[in-house]
Coordinates of C-alpha atoms (C1' of nucleotides) in Angstrom, one line a residue:
Chain P
X1 CA 17.6 -33.4 9.4
X2 CA 16.0 -34.4 12.7
X3 CA 13.6 -32.3 12.7
X4 CA 10.8 -32.5 10.5
X5 CA 7.8 -30.5 10.4
X6 CA 5.2 -31.7 13.0
X7 CA 1.5 -31.3 11.8
X8 CA -0.6 -29.9 14.2
X9 CA -3.5 -32.7 15.3
X10 CA -7.0 -31.8 15.8
X11 CA -6.6 -33.0 19.3
X12 CA -3.8 -30.4 19.9
X13 CA -5.6 -27.7 17.8
X14 CA -8.5 -28.3 20.4
X15 CA -6.4 -28.5 23.5
X16 CA -5.0 -24.9 22.3
X17 CA -8.7 -23.2 21.6
X18 CA -9.5 -24.4 25.0
X19 CA -6.4 -23.6 26.4
X20 CA -6.7 -19.8 24.8
X21 CA -10.5 -20.0 26.2
X22 CA -9.6 -20.7 29.7
X23 CA -6.2 -18.7 30.3
X24 CA -6.5 -16.1 27.4
X25 CA -4.4 -15.5 24.6
X26 CA -1.1 -14.9 25.2
X27 CA -0.7 -17.2 28.2
X28 CA 1.1 -19.7 26.4
X29 CA 3.1 -20.8 29.3
X30 CA 0.4 -20.9 31.6
X31 CA -1.8 -23.3 28.8
X32 CA 1.3 -25.5 28.8
X33 CA 1.8 -26.0 32.4
X34 CA -2.1 -26.5 33.1
X35 CA -2.5 -30.0 33.6
X36 CA -5.7 -30.1 31.7
X37 CA -4.0 -29.6 28.5
X38 CA -0.2 -30.3 29.2
X39 CA -0.3 -34.1 28.0
X40 CA -2.0 -33.0 24.8
X41 CA 0.4 -30.4 24.2
X42 CA 3.7 -32.5 25.5
X43 CA 5.5 -32.0 22.5
X44 CA 4.9 -28.4 21.9
X45 CA 6.3 -25.5 23.1
X46 CA 4.7 -22.0 24.4
X47 CA 6.4 -20.5 21.4
X48 CA 4.9 -23.6 19.3
X49 CA 1.5 -22.5 20.6
X50 CA 2.0 -18.7 20.0
X51 CA 3.0 -19.6 16.6
X52 CA -0.2 -21.8 15.7
X53 CA -2.4 -19.4 17.3
X54 CA -1.5 -17.2 14.8
X55 CA -1.8 -19.7 11.9
X56 CA -4.9 -20.3 13.0
X57 CA -5.8 -16.7 12.7
X58 CA -4.4 -16.5 9.2
X59 CA -6.6 -19.5 8.4
X60 CA -9.8 -17.8 9.3
X61 CA -11.9 -18.2 6.3
X62 CA -11.6 -22.6 5.8
X63 CA -15.3 -22.8 6.3
X64 CA -16.6 -20.2 4.5
X65 CA -16.6 -22.0 1.2
X66 CA -16.8 -18.9 -1.0
X67 CA -13.6 -16.7 -0.8
X68 CA -10.4 -17.6 -0.5
X69 CA -8.6 -14.0 -0.8
X70 CA -7.6 -11.6 -3.2
X71 CA -5.6 -12.9 -6.1
X72 CA -2.9 -11.1 -4.9
X73 CA -1.2 -9.5 -7.3
X74 CA 2.2 -10.0 -5.7
X75 CA 3.1 -7.5 -3.3
X76 CA 6.4 -5.9 -3.3
X77 CA 9.2 -6.4 -0.5
X78 CA 8.8 -3.2 0.9
X79 CA 5.1 -2.4 1.0
X80 CA 3.3 -5.2 3.1
X81 CA -0.1 -3.6 2.4
X82 CA -1.3 -1.3 -0.6
X83 CA -4.1 0.9 -0.3
X84 CA -6.5 0.7 -3.4
X85 CA -8.6 3.8 -2.5
X86 CA -11.6 3.0 -4.1
X87 CA -14.2 5.8 -4.4
X88 CA -17.1 4.9 -3.0
X89 CA -15.7 3.7 0.5
X90 CA -14.0 5.1 3.4
X91 CA -10.6 6.4 2.8
X92 CA -8.1 6.6 5.6
X93 CA -5.5 8.9 5.1
X94 CA -3.1 8.9 7.6
X95 CA -0.7 11.8 7.6
X96 CA 0.1 12.9 10.9
X97 CA 3.3 14.0 10.3
X98 CA 3.9 15.0 6.8
X99 CA 4.7 11.7 6.5
X100 CA 4.5 8.3 5.6
X101 CA 5.3 8.6 2.2
X102 CA 4.4 4.5 2.1
X103 CA 6.0 2.8 -0.8
X104 CA 7.7 5.8 -1.9
X105 CA 11.1 5.0 -0.5
X106 CA 12.7 1.6 0.5
X107 CA 12.8 3.1 3.8
X108 CA 10.3 2.4 6.3
X109 CA 8.7 -0.2 5.6
X110 CA 6.4 -0.4 8.6
X111 CA 4.7 2.8 8.8
X112 CA 1.9 1.4 6.8
X113 CA -0.4 -1.0 8.9
X114 CA -3.3 1.0 10.5
X115 CA -5.2 -2.2 11.9
X116 CA -7.6 -0.4 14.0
X117 CA -8.1 1.7 11.3
X118 CA -9.1 -1.1 9.0
X119 CA -11.3 -3.1 11.2
X120 CA -13.0 0.2 12.1
X121 CA -13.5 0.6 8.7
X122 CA -14.7 -2.8 8.3
X123 CA -17.1 -2.7 11.4
X124 CA -18.8 0.5 9.5
X125 CA -19.1 -0.9 6.2
X126 CA -20.2 -4.4 6.9
X127 CA -23.8 -5.5 7.1
X128 CA -23.8 -7.5 10.5
X129 CA -24.6 -11.0 9.9
X130 CA -24.0 -13.7 12.5
X131 CA -20.6 -14.6 12.9
X132 CA -19.4 -12.2 10.5
X133 CA -16.8 -10.6 13.2
X134 CA -14.0 -12.7 12.1
X135 CA -13.9 -13.8 8.7
X136 CA -16.3 -11.0 7.4
X137 CA -13.8 -8.8 8.6
X138 CA -10.7 -10.0 7.0
X139 CA -12.4 -10.6 3.9
X140 CA -13.3 -7.1 3.6
X141 CA -9.8 -5.9 4.7
X142 CA -8.4 -8.3 2.1
X143 CA -11.1 -7.3 -0.9
X144 CA -9.8 -3.5 -0.3
X145 CA -6.2 -3.7 0.2
X146 CA -3.4 -5.6 -1.1
X147 CA -2.7 -7.9 2.0
X148 CA 0.6 -10.1 2.3
X149 CA 1.0 -12.8 4.3
X150 CA 2.8 -11.3 6.7
X151 CA 0.6 -8.3 7.0
X152 CA -2.4 -10.6 7.4
X153 CA -1.3 -13.2 10.0
X154 CA -0.7 -10.1 12.1
X155 CA -4.0 -8.4 11.4
X156 CA -5.7 -11.4 11.9
X157 CA -4.2 -11.9 15.2
X158 CA -5.1 -8.6 16.2
X159 CA -8.5 -9.1 15.2
X160 CA -8.6 -12.5 16.9
X161 CA -7.8 -10.8 20.0
X162 CA -9.9 -8.0 19.8
X163 CA -12.9 -10.7 19.1
X164 CA -11.8 -12.9 22.0
X165 CA -11.8 -10.1 24.3
X166 CA -15.1 -8.7 23.1
X167 CA -13.6 -5.6 22.5
X168 CA -15.3 -4.9 19.1
X169 CA -18.5 -5.2 20.7
X170 CA -17.6 -2.4 23.2
X171 CA -16.4 -0.3 20.4
X172 CA -19.6 -0.6 18.7
X173 CA -21.5 0.0 21.8
X174 CA -19.5 3.0 22.3
X175 CA -21.6 4.7 19.7
X176 CA -25.1 5.9 19.8
X177 CA -26.9 6.7 16.7
X178 CA -29.6 9.4 17.0
X179 CA -31.8 10.3 14.5
X180 CA -32.3 14.2 14.0
X181 CA -34.8 13.9 11.6
X182 CA -37.8 11.6 12.5
X183 CA -40.5 10.4 10.1
X184 CA -39.5 9.7 6.6
X185 CA -36.5 6.9 7.1
X186 CA -34.3 9.1 4.5
X187 CA -33.0 6.0 2.9
X188 CA -29.5 7.8 2.7
X189 CA -29.9 9.5 -0.8
X190 CA -26.5 8.2 -2.2
X191 CA -25.2 11.7 -3.1
X192 CA -22.0 11.4 -4.7
X193 CA -19.4 14.0 -5.3
X194 CA -20.0 15.2 -2.0
X195 CA -16.4 14.2 -1.2
X196 CA -13.0 14.5 -1.7
X197 CA -12.6 17.5 0.3
X198 CA -9.7 17.0 2.0
X199 CA -9.6 18.1 5.6
X200 CA -7.1 20.5 7.0
X201 CA -5.8 18.9 9.8
X202 CA -7.9 16.1 10.2
X203 CA -6.4 12.7 9.4
X204 CA -9.5 11.1 7.9
X205 CA -10.9 12.0 4.6
X206 CA -14.3 10.5 4.3
X207 CA -17.5 11.3 2.4
X208 CA -20.9 12.4 3.8
X209 CA -22.5 9.0 2.5
X210 CA -20.1 6.6 3.9
X211 CA -20.5 8.1 7.4
X212 CA -24.5 7.8 7.2
X213 CA -24.2 4.4 6.2
X214 CA -21.8 3.6 8.9
X215 CA -24.1 4.8 11.4
X216 CA -27.0 2.9 10.1
X217 CA -24.8 -0.1 10.2
X218 CA -23.7 0.6 13.7
X219 CA -26.9 1.1 15.0
X220 CA -27.8 -2.5 14.0
X221 CA -24.7 -3.5 15.4
X222 CA -25.4 -2.1 18.5
X223 CA -28.5 -3.8 18.5
X224 CA -27.2 -7.3 18.0
X225 CA -24.4 -7.0 20.1
X226 CA -26.3 -6.4 23.1
X227 CA -27.3 -10.1 22.8
X228 CA -24.7 -11.5 21.1
X229 CA -21.7 -13.2 22.6
X230 CA -18.8 -14.5 20.9
X231 CA -17.3 -18.1 21.8
X232 CA -15.0 -17.4 24.2
X233 CA -15.7 -13.9 25.2
X234 CA -16.0 -14.8 28.8
X235 CA -12.4 -16.3 28.9
X236 CA -10.4 -13.0 28.9
X237 CA -10.2 -10.6 31.9
X238 CA -7.3 -8.5 30.8
X239 CA -9.1 -5.2 31.5
X240 CA -5.5 -3.5 31.0
X241 CA -5.0 -4.9 27.3
X242 CA -8.9 -4.2 26.7
X243 CA -8.7 -0.8 27.7
X244 CA -5.4 -0.3 26.3
X245 CA -6.7 -1.5 22.8
X246 CA -10.2 0.4 23.4
X247 CA -8.3 3.7 23.7
X248 CA -6.5 3.1 20.3
X249 CA -9.8 2.7 18.5
X250 CA -11.4 5.4 20.5
X251 CA -8.6 7.8 19.2
X252 CA -9.3 6.8 15.8
X253 CA -13.2 6.9 16.2
X254 CA -12.7 10.3 17.4
X255 CA -11.0 11.5 14.6
X256 CA -13.6 10.2 12.4
X257 CA -16.2 11.9 14.4
X258 CA -14.2 15.2 14.1
X259 CA -13.8 15.0 10.5
X260 CA -17.5 14.5 10.2
X261 CA -18.5 17.2 12.4
X262 CA -16.0 19.5 10.5
X263 CA -17.2 18.5 7.2
X264 CA -20.6 19.1 8.6
X265 CA -19.8 22.6 9.2
X266 CA -18.6 23.4 5.8
X267 CA -21.4 21.1 4.1
X268 CA -24.3 22.1 6.0
X269 CA -25.9 19.3 7.0
X270 CA -27.5 17.1 4.9
X271 CA -28.0 14.1 6.6
X272 CA -30.3 13.1 9.5
X273 CA -28.3 11.2 11.3
X274 CA -25.8 12.3 13.9
X275 CA -23.2 10.4 15.8
X276 CA -22.1 11.2 19.1
X277 CA -19.6 9.4 21.0
X278 CA -20.5 8.2 24.4
X279 CA -17.3 8.3 27.0
Chain O
dG1 C1' 8.0 -15.3 28.0
dT2 C1' 5.6 -13.1 24.0
dA3 C1' 5.1 -10.9 20.0
dG4 C1' 6.1 -10.4 15.5
dG5 C1' 9.6 -10.5 11.8
dG6 C1' 11.9 -14.2 8.9
dT7 C1' 12.9 -18.6 6.8
dT8 C1' 11.6 -23.0 4.6
dA9 C1' 9.6 -27.6 4.1
dG10 C1' 5.6 -29.6 1.7
dA11 C1' 1.0 -29.1 -0.8
dG12 C1' -1.0 -27.5 -4.6
Chain H
dC1 C1' 5.7 -21.3 -9.7
dT2 C1' 2.5 -19.9 -5.5
dC3 C1' 0.6 -20.5 -0.8
dT4 C1' 0.3 -22.4 3.5
dA5 C1' 1.9 -23.9 7.8
dA6 C1' 5.7 -25.1 11.0
dC7 C1' 9.8 -23.7 12.4
dC8 C1' 13.6 -20.1 13.5
dC9 C1' 15.4 -15.8 15.4
dT10 C1' 15.4 -11.6 18.2
dA11 C1' 14.0 -7.3 20.2
dC12 C1' 11.3 -6.2 23.8

DNA sequence: GTAGGGTTAGAG
DNA sequence: CTCTAACCCTAC
């Protein structure tokens, strides 16, 4: 009875953001101790900060005007996310262990999320406009997958972290695009029907056109990433976490690259773009 | 201490 | 009713 919900004031939010910019996400205790923010966050606990930060993440798209989120067909209790597998995009099929019969049985409810895969997919598919990092990526993923609240906020918190740490950009920079065929722009003739060939041991099924498009987009991204910096990118120096996350993502990128290469062999090279991983 | 899942008050 | 945000619980 005593505890009603205390709405966060704008001042508190600002203090929180400033705190995160200064100490980094996850350092809730430090933030709350810091005399610079302490008084403003006087009646908030470190857990409150964490929760609020999470909510801010889930809240990403409020300023964008359009879009809110997918109408939500209502997700069932046992699947937090439901891949819609469209036929023109990158389809991520994780199948590492005989595995992951998602939404098949009421059993493992938490084997589905592949944050990095989704983020990577979004990165590859989105045309990069300024500031598209967060909102656009979230939107992309929500459009493509049915996302439930719990999953969304989880994803957004991960994504937010990546963005804050500049990891997203780092990942992008690890790709180098090289055009094998010079001259004619080769605007990626969309040839459909090349895909739908499942790779034997790879965990990714991708269509050739998608890769080409992704590569093209990536080139732009890289160029822009050089000169672009995100709000609080300078705030974080946790190289441990950065490299850990980068590793994760790298693994995925690696798979993607291998899958493509393999496809390429079988299918002969129909594209003029080669993606090579720079380590 | 923190992350993440769960619960619930309040708004639409 | 649905959805969001504040709050609670608990494993790590």
